[in-house]
Amino acid sequence: MSVPPASHLTRAPSWQRVLLLLLSVLLFLGAAALALLTLGLFSSLAANGPLWLQSLGVIAASTTQALGLGGLSGVAQAFTLVGLTSLTAALAAYLKPRA
């Protein structure tokens, strides 16, 4: 007995899937930007990093101070950004539309 061939059904993408995909892409891009800022913040803690990476660290430090985290040490700010980056990437992966 043979298995009948699977029919290739084409279904139109629903608006919900399209919106979830767009939101997922935006969250992934946000996670990538936060990852760069986090890397820059870690680089600014050590004085021997490249200039462009230390510049990102200055931007990240000013951003964290604007968010009210200026009272924390540099290492605590960097680990806070690590956590925020991880949560953003996890949310993007969770919202990604399934097949």
mmCIF file of C-alpha atoms in Angstrom, residues 3 5 8 10 16-17 22 29 31 35-36 39-40 42 56 59-60 63-64 69 71-72 75 79 84-85 87:
data_model
loop_
_atom_site.group_PDB
_atom_site.id
_atom_site.type_symbol
_atom_site.label_atom_id
_atom_site.label_comp_id
_atom_site.label_asym_id
_atom_site.label_seq_id
_atom_site.Cartn_x
_atom_site.Cartn_y
_atom_site.Cartn_z
ATOM 1 C CA VAL A 3 1.024 6.658 0.621
ATOM 2 C CA PRO A 5 1.321 12.140 -2.601
ATOM 3 C CA HIS A 8 0.981 21.275 -2.211
ATOM 4 C CA THR A 10 -0.746 27.313 -1.247
ATOM 5 C CA GLN A 16 -1.614 38.233 11.671
ATOM 6 C CA ARG A 17 1.318 36.221 10.267
ATOM 7 C CA LEU A 22 7.401 42.268 10.896
ATOM 8 C CA LEU A 29 17.125 44.280 14.705
ATOM 9 C CA ALA A 31 18.421 42.951 19.756
ATOM 10 C CA ALA A 35 24.142 43.739 21.381
ATOM 11 C CA LEU A 36 26.394 46.300 19.676
ATOM 12 C CA LEU A 39 29.725 45.206 23.342
ATOM 13 C CA GLY A 40 30.678 48.864 23.222
ATOM 14 C CA PHE A 42 32.118 46.347 27.795
ATOM 15 C CA LEU A 56 29.639 52.857 20.980
ATOM 16 C CA ILE A 59 26.639 56.140 23.415
ATOM 17 C CA ALA A 60 25.528 53.141 25.484
ATOM 18 C CA THR A 63 21.669 55.898 26.987
ATOM 19 C CA THR A 64 21.729 53.913 30.222
ATOM 20 C CA LEU A 69 20.612 53.513 35.423
ATOM 21 C CA GLY A 71 23.814 55.163 39.546
ATOM 22 C CA LEU A 72 24.999 51.659 38.669
ATOM 23 C CA VAL A 75 29.862 46.506 34.881
ATOM 24 C CA PHE A 79 25.174 43.221 32.511
ATOM 25 C CA LEU A 84 17.808 43.340 28.073
ATOM 26 C CA THR A 85 19.418 42.093 24.859
ATOM 27 C CA LEU A 87 15.060 39.250 26.620
#
